[in-house]
Amino acid sequence: VQLMESGGGSVQAGGSLRLSCAFSGFTYGDNFCMAWFRRAPGKEREGVASLDSDGSTTYADPVKGRFTISQDNTKKNLYLQMNTLSPEDTAMYYCAAERRLPGLCHYRDPTLRSRGPGTQVTVSS
């Protein structure tokens, strides 16, 4: 499994960004759980969203209604559309992918590993 995040940047509060995670070594839907998590300076890792192999999605409360996780198996990309960004969203964002049976995929799973360098998102007020 290889993952590479991109799409981060600096935006003003209220703005939007779309993060991408190029993946290889597996096929989405083949019992793979995919997720995004973030880590802000001085804070612990925070799960953001997860996408189960059956297409179901789960979101952390702070991002619910603002972020959308999706994937394009043709392009081998996982996405995180982030709208109405606030300074509290400032963090390094990572994607993760692990084999999990459907129903066992959740962004809080601490064993979901990041394998890429992450992409920085900075939101100014």
PDB file of C-alpha atoms in Angstrom:
ATOM      1  CA  VAL A   1       0.000   0.000   0.000  1.00  0.00           C
ATOM      2  CA  GLN A   2       1.327   3.401  -0.979  1.00  0.00           C
ATOM      3  CA  LEU A   3      -0.313   6.728  -0.271  1.00  0.00           C
ATOM      4  CA  MET A   4       0.601  10.279  -1.226  1.00  0.00           C
ATOM      5  CA  GLU A   5      -1.336  13.303  -0.025  1.00  0.00           C
ATOM      6  CA  SER A   6      -1.603  16.612  -1.869  1.00  0.00           C
ATOM      7  CA  GLY A   7      -3.822  19.658  -2.193  1.00  0.00           C
ATOM      8  CA  GLY A   8      -3.109  21.458   1.042  1.00  0.00           C
ATOM      9  CA  GLY A   9      -2.467  25.164   1.217  1.00  0.00           C
ATOM     10  CA  SER A  10      -3.256  28.423   2.966  1.00  0.00           C
ATOM     11  CA  VAL A  11      -6.755  29.832   2.852  1.00  0.00           C
ATOM     12  CA  GLN A  12      -8.819  32.368   4.716  1.00  0.00           C
ATOM     13  CA  ALA A  13     -11.585  31.352   7.070  1.00  0.00           C
ATOM     14  CA  GLY A  14     -14.678  30.399   5.151  1.00  0.00           C
ATOM     15  CA  GLY A  15     -12.688  29.123   2.209  1.00  0.00           C
ATOM     16  CA  SER A  16     -12.469  25.660   0.694  1.00  0.00           C
ATOM     17  CA  LEU A  17      -9.806  23.145  -0.223  1.00  0.00           C
ATOM     18  CA  ARG A  18      -9.867  19.693  -1.743  1.00  0.00           C
ATOM     19  CA  LEU A  19      -7.249  17.270  -0.556  1.00  0.00           C
ATOM     20  CA  SER A  20      -6.222  14.311  -2.675  1.00  0.00           C
ATOM     21  CA  CYS A  21      -4.574  11.053  -1.722  1.00  0.00           C
ATOM     22  CA  ALA A  22      -3.109   9.029  -4.566  1.00  0.00           C
ATOM     23  CA  PHE A  23      -3.117   5.360  -3.668  1.00  0.00           C
ATOM     24  CA  SER A  24      -1.633   2.227  -5.138  1.00  0.00           C
ATOM     25  CA  GLY A  25      -1.157  -1.369  -4.166  1.00  0.00           C
ATOM     26  CA  PHE A  26      -4.825  -2.086  -3.618  1.00  0.00           C
ATOM     27  CA  THR A  27      -8.262  -1.548  -5.061  1.00  0.00           C
ATOM     28  CA  TYR A  28     -10.852   0.405  -3.163  1.00  0.00           C
ATOM     29  CA  GLY A  29     -13.804  -1.840  -2.478  1.00  0.00           C
ATOM     30  CA  ASP A  30     -11.622  -4.875  -1.924  1.00  0.00           C
ATOM     31  CA  ASN A  31     -12.272  -4.733   1.827  1.00  0.00           C
ATOM     32  CA  PHE A  32     -10.160  -1.629   2.321  1.00  0.00           C
ATOM     33  CA  CYS A  33     -11.050   1.070   4.791  1.00  0.00           C
ATOM     34  CA  MET A  34      -9.850   4.541   3.841  1.00  0.00           C
ATOM     35  CA  ALA A  35      -9.722   7.545   6.102  1.00  0.00           C
ATOM     36  CA  TRP A  36      -8.376  11.006   6.715  1.00  0.00           C
ATOM     37  CA  PHE A  37      -6.937  12.209   9.974  1.00  0.00           C
ATOM     38  CA  ARG A  38      -5.084  15.328  11.033  1.00  0.00           C
ATOM     39  CA  ARG A  39      -2.506  16.408  13.533  1.00  0.00           C
ATOM     40  CA  ALA A  40      -2.180  19.985  14.731  1.00  0.00           C
ATOM     41  CA  PRO A  41       0.970  21.223  16.475  1.00  0.00           C
ATOM     42  CA  GLY A  42       0.965  20.175  20.097  1.00  0.00           C
ATOM     43  CA  LYS A  43      -2.169  18.087  19.699  1.00  0.00           C
ATOM     44  CA  GLU A  44      -2.889  14.427  19.313  1.00  0.00           C
ATOM     45  CA  ARG A  45      -3.971  12.798  16.101  1.00  0.00           C
ATOM     46  CA  GLU A  46      -7.613  13.469  15.310  1.00  0.00           C
ATOM     47  CA  GLY A  47      -9.650  11.295  12.991  1.00  0.00           C
ATOM     48  CA  VAL A  48     -11.648  13.300  10.499  1.00  0.00           C
ATOM     49  CA  ALA A  49     -13.568  10.975   8.186  1.00  0.00           C
ATOM     50  CA  SER A  50     -13.658   7.391   6.994  1.00  0.00           C
ATOM     51  CA  LEU A  51     -14.910   5.612   3.899  1.00  0.00           C
ATOM     52  CA  ASP A  52     -15.805   1.961   4.225  1.00  0.00           C
ATOM     53  CA  SER A  53     -15.463  -0.498   1.345  1.00  0.00           C
ATOM     54  CA  ASP A  54     -19.245  -0.677   1.104  1.00  0.00           C
ATOM     55  CA  GLY A  55     -19.395   3.069   0.450  1.00  0.00           C
ATOM     56  CA  SER A  56     -20.576   4.165   3.870  1.00  0.00           C
ATOM     57  CA  THR A  57     -18.976   7.264   5.359  1.00  0.00           C
ATOM     58  CA  THR A  58     -18.440   8.511   8.887  1.00  0.00           C
ATOM     59  CA  TYR A  59     -17.418  11.972  10.015  1.00  0.00           C
ATOM     60  CA  ALA A  60     -16.083  13.487  13.192  1.00  0.00           C
ATOM     61  CA  ASP A  61     -18.470  15.982  14.771  1.00  0.00           C
ATOM     62  CA  PRO A  62     -16.231  19.051  14.199  1.00  0.00           C
ATOM     63  CA  VAL A  63     -16.280  18.499  10.424  1.00  0.00           C
ATOM     64  CA  LYS A  64     -19.726  17.039   9.893  1.00  0.00           C
ATOM     65  CA  GLY A  65     -21.626  18.985   7.270  1.00  0.00           C
ATOM     66  CA  ARG A  66     -18.477  20.757   6.068  1.00  0.00           C
ATOM     67  CA  PHE A  67     -16.168  17.957   4.875  1.00  0.00           C
ATOM     68  CA  THR A  68     -16.902  15.214   2.367  1.00  0.00           C
ATOM     69  CA  ILE A  69     -14.822  12.093   1.825  1.00  0.00           C
ATOM     70  CA  SER A  70     -14.979  10.343  -1.529  1.00  0.00           C
ATOM     71  CA  GLN A  71     -12.888   8.264  -3.869  1.00  0.00           C
ATOM     72  CA  ASP A  72     -12.331   7.681  -7.560  1.00  0.00           C
ATOM     73  CA  ASN A  73     -11.173   4.131  -8.153  1.00  0.00           C
ATOM     74  CA  THR A  74     -10.429   4.873 -11.798  1.00  0.00           C
ATOM     75  CA  LYS A  75      -7.995   7.596 -10.856  1.00  0.00           C
ATOM     76  CA  LYS A  76      -6.902   5.794  -7.693  1.00  0.00           C
ATOM     77  CA  ASN A  77      -7.545   8.846  -5.561  1.00  0.00           C
ATOM     78  CA  LEU A  78      -9.177   9.476  -2.226  1.00  0.00           C
ATOM     79  CA  TYR A  79     -10.496  12.987  -1.685  1.00  0.00           C
ATOM     80  CA  LEU A  80     -11.459  15.231   1.171  1.00  0.00           C
ATOM     81  CA  GLN A  81     -13.531  18.214   0.145  1.00  0.00           C
ATOM     82  CA  MET A  82     -13.314  20.797   2.909  1.00  0.00           C
ATOM     83  CA  ASN A  83     -15.716  23.733   2.952  1.00  0.00           C
ATOM     84  CA  THR A  84     -16.302  26.581   5.378  1.00  0.00           C
ATOM     85  CA  LEU A  85     -12.830  26.163   6.808  1.00  0.00           C
ATOM     86  CA  SER A  86     -11.946  27.705  10.148  1.00  0.00           C
ATOM     87  CA  PRO A  87      -8.599  28.292  11.904  1.00  0.00           C
ATOM     88  CA  GLU A  88      -9.370  25.245  14.049  1.00  0.00           C
ATOM     89  CA  ASP A  89      -8.948  23.116  10.910  1.00  0.00           C
ATOM     90  CA  THR A  90      -5.293  24.103  10.625  1.00  0.00           C
ATOM     91  CA  ALA A  91      -3.237  20.910  10.759  1.00  0.00           C
ATOM     92  CA  MET A  92      -1.216  18.426   8.780  1.00  0.00           C
ATOM     93  CA  TYR A  93      -3.634  16.079   7.037  1.00  0.00           C
ATOM     94  CA  TYR A  94      -2.921  12.438   6.336  1.00  0.00           C
ATOM     95  CA  CYS A  95      -4.769   9.680   4.552  1.00  0.00           C
ATOM     96  CA  ALA A  96      -4.785   6.074   5.652  1.00  0.00           C
ATOM     97  CA  ALA A  97      -5.825   2.784   4.139  1.00  0.00           C
ATOM     98  CA  GLU A  98      -5.998  -0.623   5.785  1.00  0.00           C
ATOM     99  CA  ARG A  99      -7.730  -3.861   5.021  1.00  0.00           C
ATOM    100  CA  ARG A 100     -10.893  -4.098   7.080  1.00  0.00           C
ATOM    101  CA  LEU A 101     -14.087  -6.052   6.685  1.00  0.00           C
ATOM    102  CA  PRO A 102     -17.122  -3.881   5.917  1.00  0.00           C
ATOM    103  CA  GLY A 103     -18.545  -2.408   9.088  1.00  0.00           C
ATOM    104  CA  LEU A 104     -15.189  -2.288  10.858  1.00  0.00           C
ATOM    105  CA  CYS A 105     -13.991   0.948   9.298  1.00  0.00           C
ATOM    106  CA  HIS A 106     -13.907   4.032  11.488  1.00  0.00           C
ATOM    107  CA  TYR A 107     -11.798   7.175  11.529  1.00  0.00           C
ATOM    108  CA  ARG A 108     -11.146   6.683  15.266  1.00  0.00           C
ATOM    109  CA  ASP A 109      -9.318   3.429  14.643  1.00  0.00           C
ATOM    110  CA  PRO A 110      -5.786   4.127  15.919  1.00  0.00           C
ATOM    111  CA  THR A 111      -4.359   1.295  13.835  1.00  0.00           C
ATOM    112  CA  LEU A 112      -5.163   3.100  10.578  1.00  0.00           C
ATOM    113  CA  ARG A 113      -1.711   4.114   9.489  1.00  0.00           C
ATOM    114  CA  SER A 114      -0.523   7.052   7.481  1.00  0.00           C
ATOM    115  CA  ARG A 115       2.071   6.119   4.893  1.00  0.00           C
ATOM    116  CA  GLY A 116       2.632   9.447   3.176  1.00  0.00           C
ATOM    117  CA  PRO A 117       4.180  12.774   4.105  1.00  0.00           C
ATOM    118  CA  GLY A 118       0.871  14.490   4.733  1.00  0.00           C
ATOM    119  CA  THR A 119      -0.281  17.821   3.374  1.00  0.00           C
ATOM    120  CA  GLN A 120      -0.443  21.043   5.375  1.00  0.00           C
ATOM    121  CA  VAL A 121      -3.653  23.014   5.670  1.00  0.00           C
ATOM    122  CA  THR A 122      -3.447  26.486   7.174  1.00  0.00           C
ATOM    123  CA  VAL A 123      -6.555  28.583   7.720  1.00  0.00           C
ATOM    124  CA  SER A 124      -6.194  32.210   8.719  1.00  0.00           C
ATOM    125  CA  SER A 125      -8.867  34.303  10.381  1.00  0.00           C
TER     126      SER A 125
END
